[in-house]
């Protein structure tokens, strides 16, 4: 019986990335896409705020959070591959996009409904007013705000996982 080949220990140093993809590029692309989706949402809110009920505003916010999560997650999965960095980055960026999409719409609505100088006064006296408006209104809509963050994060992570694992096995 012949002895088998000797065992080769793995080399020291940095190991090759077997996950494929570029997590940094995925996070940056997801960030830019999130900014675009958030700006579109802010524009839709600005254009339709006079005709919206509170239920419609909440529905648009949850829909925006879901759309933001889907876009960021799909891009992170496509560019980041099976890397966890892209998934985690997508799950952080999408809720931030949902939050800032809402808070950026608040000064636009205030400027249109009153005067643009009121926005400047608001920023000087109470700069966190848009965040307070996001957190909840008089009708206790705090859970809607948190639900939007969870929806965005779950959609982004789940889609980045699904798209990143699809067809990338060697």
PDB file of C-alpha atoms in Angstrom:
ATOM      1  CA  UNK A   1       0.000   0.000   0.000  1.00  0.00           C
ATOM      2  CA  UNK A   2       1.368   3.346  -1.048  1.00  0.00           C
ATOM      3  CA  UNK A   3       1.264   6.245   1.433  1.00  0.00           C
ATOM      4  CA  UNK A   4      -1.054   9.073   0.414  1.00  0.00           C
ATOM      5  CA  UNK A   5       0.091  12.588  -0.303  1.00  0.00           C
ATOM      6  CA  UNK A   6       1.236  14.532   2.688  1.00  0.00           C
ATOM      7  CA  UNK A   7      -1.130  17.069   4.207  1.00  0.00           C
ATOM      8  CA  UNK A   8      -0.576  20.616   3.027  1.00  0.00           C
ATOM      9  CA  UNK A   9      -1.308  23.160   5.741  1.00  0.00           C
ATOM     10  CA  UNK A  10      -3.099  26.292   4.568  1.00  0.00           C
ATOM     11  CA  UNK A  11      -0.770  29.221   4.007  1.00  0.00           C
ATOM     12  CA  UNK A  12      -0.557  31.970   6.575  1.00  0.00           C
ATOM     13  CA  UNK A  13      -1.809  35.445   5.829  1.00  0.00           C
ATOM     14  CA  UNK A  14      -4.972  36.725   4.299  1.00  0.00           C
ATOM     15  CA  UNK A  15      -7.199  34.063   2.829  1.00  0.00           C
ATOM     16  CA  UNK A  16      -8.953  34.619  -0.488  1.00  0.00           C
ATOM     17  CA  UNK A  17     -12.517  35.876  -0.387  1.00  0.00           C
ATOM     18  CA  UNK A  18     -14.696  32.882  -1.215  1.00  0.00           C
ATOM     19  CA  UNK A  19     -17.932  34.826  -0.793  1.00  0.00           C
ATOM     20  CA  UNK A  20     -17.401  36.759  -4.015  1.00  0.00           C
ATOM     21  CA  UNK A  21     -18.638  40.242  -4.681  1.00  0.00           C
ATOM     22  CA  UNK A  22     -17.591  43.582  -3.310  1.00  0.00           C
ATOM     23  CA  UNK A  23     -19.238  44.474   0.014  1.00  0.00           C
ATOM     24  CA  UNK A  24     -17.924  48.046   0.060  1.00  0.00           C
ATOM     25  CA  UNK A  25     -19.219  48.707  -3.429  1.00  0.00           C
ATOM     26  CA  UNK A  26     -22.532  47.126  -2.469  1.00  0.00           C
ATOM     27  CA  UNK A  27     -22.915  49.390   0.546  1.00  0.00           C
ATOM     28  CA  UNK A  28     -22.023  52.516  -1.434  1.00  0.00           C
ATOM     29  CA  UNK A  29     -24.370  51.639  -4.276  1.00  0.00           C
ATOM     30  CA  UNK A  30     -27.104  50.828  -1.767  1.00  0.00           C
ATOM     31  CA  UNK A  31     -26.527  54.169  -0.059  1.00  0.00           C
ATOM     32  CA  UNK A  32     -26.876  56.125  -3.302  1.00  0.00           C
ATOM     33  CA  UNK A  33     -29.980  54.166  -4.284  1.00  0.00           C
ATOM     34  CA  UNK A  34     -31.465  54.792  -0.839  1.00  0.00           C
ATOM     35  CA  UNK A  35     -30.870  58.523  -1.229  1.00  0.00           C
ATOM     36  CA  UNK A  36     -32.657  58.518  -4.593  1.00  0.00           C
ATOM     37  CA  UNK A  37     -35.638  56.527  -3.261  1.00  0.00           C
ATOM     38  CA  UNK A  38     -35.852  58.821  -0.218  1.00  0.00           C
ATOM     39  CA  UNK A  39     -35.804  61.945  -2.380  1.00  0.00           C
ATOM     40  CA  UNK A  40     -38.590  60.537  -4.540  1.00  0.00           C
ATOM     41  CA  UNK A  41     -40.623  59.750  -1.410  1.00  0.00           C
ATOM     42  CA  UNK A  42     -40.068  63.263  -0.056  1.00  0.00           C
ATOM     43  CA  UNK A  43     -41.233  64.672  -3.380  1.00  0.00           C
ATOM     44  CA  UNK A  44     -44.364  62.501  -3.376  1.00  0.00           C
ATOM     45  CA  UNK A  45     -45.191  63.598   0.175  1.00  0.00           C
ATOM     46  CA  UNK A  46     -44.590  67.235  -0.753  1.00  0.00           C
ATOM     47  CA  UNK A  47     -46.825  66.961  -3.801  1.00  0.00           C
ATOM     48  CA  UNK A  48     -49.705  65.164  -2.065  1.00  0.00           C
ATOM     49  CA  UNK A  49     -49.667  66.201   1.594  1.00  0.00           C
ATOM     50  CA  UNK A  50     -52.761  68.420   1.279  1.00  0.00           C
ATOM     51  CA  UNK A  51     -54.905  65.508   0.104  1.00  0.00           C
ATOM     52  CA  UNK A  52     -53.581  62.834   2.478  1.00  0.00           C
ATOM     53  CA  UNK A  53     -55.313  61.389   5.466  1.00  0.00           C
ATOM     54  CA  UNK A  54     -53.215  60.133   8.349  1.00  0.00           C
ATOM     55  CA  UNK A  55     -53.855  56.556   7.227  1.00  0.00           C
ATOM     56  CA  UNK A  56     -52.640  57.353   3.723  1.00  0.00           C
ATOM     57  CA  UNK A  57     -49.525  59.021   5.114  1.00  0.00           C
ATOM     58  CA  UNK A  58     -48.756  55.954   7.247  1.00  0.00           C
ATOM     59  CA  UNK A  59     -49.363  53.638   4.305  1.00  0.00           C
ATOM     60  CA  UNK A  60     -47.045  55.693   2.105  1.00  0.00           C
ATOM     61  CA  UNK A  61     -44.368  55.615   4.824  1.00  0.00           C
ATOM     62  CA  UNK A  62     -44.549  51.823   5.195  1.00  0.00           C
ATOM     63  CA  UNK A  63     -44.562  51.435   1.412  1.00  0.00           C
ATOM     64  CA  UNK A  64     -41.548  53.714   1.154  1.00  0.00           C
ATOM     65  CA  UNK A  65     -39.725  51.716   3.821  1.00  0.00           C
ATOM     66  CA  UNK A  66     -40.477  48.491   1.957  1.00  0.00           C
ATOM     67  CA  UNK A  67     -39.406  49.946  -1.392  1.00  0.00           C
ATOM     68  CA  UNK A  68     -36.221  51.331   0.133  1.00  0.00           C
ATOM     69  CA  UNK A  69     -35.433  47.939   1.662  1.00  0.00           C
ATOM     70  CA  UNK A  70     -36.132  46.113  -1.592  1.00  0.00           C
ATOM     71  CA  UNK A  71     -33.972  48.414  -3.712  1.00  0.00           C
ATOM     72  CA  UNK A  72     -31.064  48.501  -1.266  1.00  0.00           C
ATOM     73  CA  UNK A  73     -31.254  44.758  -0.595  1.00  0.00           C
ATOM     74  CA  UNK A  74     -31.373  43.801  -4.272  1.00  0.00           C
ATOM     75  CA  UNK A  75     -28.395  45.982  -5.117  1.00  0.00           C
ATOM     76  CA  UNK A  76     -26.428  44.777  -2.098  1.00  0.00           C
ATOM     77  CA  UNK A  77     -27.101  41.170  -3.034  1.00  0.00           C
ATOM     78  CA  UNK A  78     -26.136  41.683  -6.660  1.00  0.00           C
ATOM     79  CA  UNK A  79     -22.923  43.555  -5.962  1.00  0.00           C
ATOM     80  CA  UNK A  80     -21.965  42.086  -2.573  1.00  0.00           C
ATOM     81  CA  UNK A  81     -22.544  38.438  -3.350  1.00  0.00           C
ATOM     82  CA  UNK A  82     -22.598  36.078  -0.388  1.00  0.00           C
ATOM     83  CA  UNK A  83     -20.645  38.430   1.880  1.00  0.00           C
ATOM     84  CA  UNK A  84     -22.216  39.269   5.214  1.00  0.00           C
ATOM     85  CA  UNK A  85     -20.835  42.810   5.064  1.00  0.00           C
ATOM     86  CA  UNK A  86     -23.152  43.695   2.195  1.00  0.00           C
ATOM     87  CA  UNK A  87     -26.167  42.215   4.010  1.00  0.00           C
ATOM     88  CA  UNK A  88     -25.427  44.040   7.235  1.00  0.00           C
ATOM     89  CA  UNK A  89     -24.743  47.280   5.372  1.00  0.00           C
ATOM     90  CA  UNK A  90     -28.065  46.963   3.538  1.00  0.00           C
ATOM     91  CA  UNK A  91     -29.911  46.307   6.803  1.00  0.00           C
ATOM     92  CA  UNK A  92     -28.430  49.506   8.253  1.00  0.00           C
ATOM     93  CA  UNK A  93     -28.797  51.765   5.214  1.00  0.00           C
ATOM     94  CA  UNK A  94     -32.412  50.956   4.319  1.00  0.00           C
ATOM     95  CA  UNK A  95     -33.923  52.027   7.684  1.00  0.00           C
ATOM     96  CA  UNK A  96     -31.825  55.181   7.586  1.00  0.00           C
ATOM     97  CA  UNK A  97     -33.235  55.916   4.143  1.00  0.00           C
ATOM     98  CA  UNK A  98     -36.780  55.382   5.428  1.00  0.00           C
ATOM     99  CA  UNK A  99     -36.136  57.704   8.368  1.00  0.00           C
ATOM    100  CA  UNK A 100     -34.497  60.472   6.355  1.00  0.00           C
ATOM    101  CA  UNK A 101     -37.066  60.265   3.575  1.00  0.00           C
ATOM    102  CA  UNK A 102     -39.743  61.155   6.116  1.00  0.00           C
ATOM    103  CA  UNK A 103     -37.742  63.764   8.005  1.00  0.00           C
ATOM    104  CA  UNK A 104     -36.675  65.523   4.806  1.00  0.00           C
ATOM    105  CA  UNK A 105     -40.302  65.858   3.746  1.00  0.00           C
ATOM    106  CA  UNK A 106     -41.287  67.683   6.957  1.00  0.00           C
ATOM    107  CA  UNK A 107     -39.409  70.960   6.208  1.00  0.00           C
ATOM    108  CA  UNK A 108     -40.747  70.925   2.635  1.00  0.00           C
ATOM    109  CA  UNK A 109     -44.309  70.643   3.879  1.00  0.00           C
ATOM    110  CA  UNK A 110     -43.764  73.369   6.484  1.00  0.00           C
ATOM    111  CA  UNK A 111     -42.211  75.685   3.890  1.00  0.00           C
ATOM    112  CA  UNK A 112     -45.136  75.183   1.521  1.00  0.00           C
ATOM    113  CA  UNK A 113     -47.886  75.451   4.104  1.00  0.00           C
ATOM    114  CA  UNK A 114     -46.457  78.548   5.799  1.00  0.00           C
ATOM    115  CA  UNK A 115     -43.407  80.452   4.573  1.00  0.00           C
ATOM    116  CA  UNK A 116     -39.859  79.325   3.860  1.00  0.00           C
ATOM    117  CA  UNK A 117     -38.578  81.566   6.654  1.00  0.00           C
ATOM    118  CA  UNK A 118     -40.474  79.421   9.171  1.00  0.00           C
ATOM    119  CA  UNK A 119     -38.236  76.479   8.227  1.00  0.00           C
ATOM    120  CA  UNK A 120     -35.153  78.540   9.032  1.00  0.00           C
ATOM    121  CA  UNK A 121     -36.663  79.549  12.381  1.00  0.00           C
ATOM    122  CA  UNK A 122     -37.516  75.912  13.070  1.00  0.00           C
ATOM    123  CA  UNK A 123     -33.959  74.829  12.336  1.00  0.00           C
ATOM    124  CA  UNK A 124     -32.591  77.492  14.673  1.00  0.00           C
ATOM    125  CA  UNK A 125     -35.003  76.918  17.566  1.00  0.00           C
ATOM    126  CA  UNK A 126     -35.840  73.222  17.326  1.00  0.00           C
ATOM    127  CA  UNK A 127     -33.585  71.441  14.820  1.00  0.00           C
ATOM    128  CA  UNK A 128     -34.880  67.981  15.767  1.00  0.00           C
ATOM    129  CA  UNK A 129     -38.534  68.782  15.036  1.00  0.00           C
ATOM    130  CA  UNK A 130     -38.635  66.546  11.906  1.00  0.00           C
ATOM    131  CA  UNK A 131     -37.355  63.610  13.963  1.00  0.00           C
ATOM    132  CA  UNK A 132     -39.934  64.314  16.661  1.00  0.00           C
ATOM    133  CA  UNK A 133     -42.644  64.422  14.001  1.00  0.00           C
ATOM    134  CA  UNK A 134     -41.405  61.072  12.661  1.00  0.00           C
ATOM    135  CA  UNK A 135     -41.467  59.507  16.117  1.00  0.00           C
ATOM    136  CA  UNK A 136     -45.177  60.028  16.587  1.00  0.00           C
ATOM    137  CA  UNK A 137     -48.077  62.379  16.340  1.00  0.00           C
ATOM    138  CA  UNK A 138     -50.939  63.165  18.691  1.00  0.00           C
ATOM    139  CA  UNK A 139     -52.608  59.893  17.639  1.00  0.00           C
ATOM    140  CA  UNK A 140     -49.726  57.826  19.036  1.00  0.00           C
ATOM    141  CA  UNK A 141     -48.265  56.548  15.784  1.00  0.00           C
ATOM    142  CA  UNK A 142     -44.913  55.607  17.295  1.00  0.00           C
ATOM    143  CA  UNK A 143     -45.388  51.966  16.403  1.00  0.00           C
ATOM    144  CA  UNK A 144     -45.809  52.902  12.722  1.00  0.00           C
ATOM    145  CA  UNK A 145     -42.425  54.641  12.806  1.00  0.00           C
ATOM    146  CA  UNK A 146     -40.731  51.610  14.312  1.00  0.00           C
ATOM    147  CA  UNK A 147     -42.571  49.240  11.981  1.00  0.00           C
ATOM    148  CA  UNK A 148     -41.183  51.151   9.005  1.00  0.00           C
ATOM    149  CA  UNK A 149     -37.634  50.669  10.291  1.00  0.00           C
ATOM    150  CA  UNK A 150     -38.172  46.955  10.843  1.00  0.00           C
ATOM    151  CA  UNK A 151     -39.782  46.501   7.422  1.00  0.00           C
ATOM    152  CA  UNK A 152     -36.909  48.318   5.700  1.00  0.00           C
ATOM    153  CA  UNK A 153     -34.212  46.371   7.553  1.00  0.00           C
ATOM    154  CA  UNK A 154     -35.892  42.992   7.084  1.00  0.00           C
ATOM    155  CA  UNK A 155     -36.564  43.564   3.392  1.00  0.00           C
ATOM    156  CA  UNK A 156     -33.009  44.757   2.772  1.00  0.00           C
ATOM    157  CA  UNK A 157     -31.338  41.911   4.638  1.00  0.00           C
ATOM    158  CA  UNK A 158     -33.661  39.250   3.278  1.00  0.00           C
ATOM    159  CA  UNK A 159     -33.350  40.344  -0.319  1.00  0.00           C
ATOM    160  CA  UNK A 160     -29.585  40.803  -0.057  1.00  0.00           C
ATOM    161  CA  UNK A 161     -29.384  37.257   1.317  1.00  0.00           C
ATOM    162  CA  UNK A 162     -31.642  35.779  -1.357  1.00  0.00           C
ATOM    163  CA  UNK A 163     -30.083  37.613  -4.303  1.00  0.00           C
ATOM    164  CA  UNK A 164     -26.536  37.151  -3.017  1.00  0.00           C
ATOM    165  CA  UNK A 165     -26.915  33.384  -2.668  1.00  0.00           C
ATOM    166  CA  UNK A 166     -28.690  32.892  -5.989  1.00  0.00           C
ATOM    167  CA  UNK A 167     -26.438  31.432  -8.646  1.00  0.00           C
ATOM    168  CA  UNK A 168     -23.138  32.217  -6.912  1.00  0.00           C
ATOM    169  CA  UNK A 169     -22.162  28.696  -5.831  1.00  0.00           C
ATOM    170  CA  UNK A 170     -18.952  27.350  -7.279  1.00  0.00           C
TER     171      UNK A 170
END
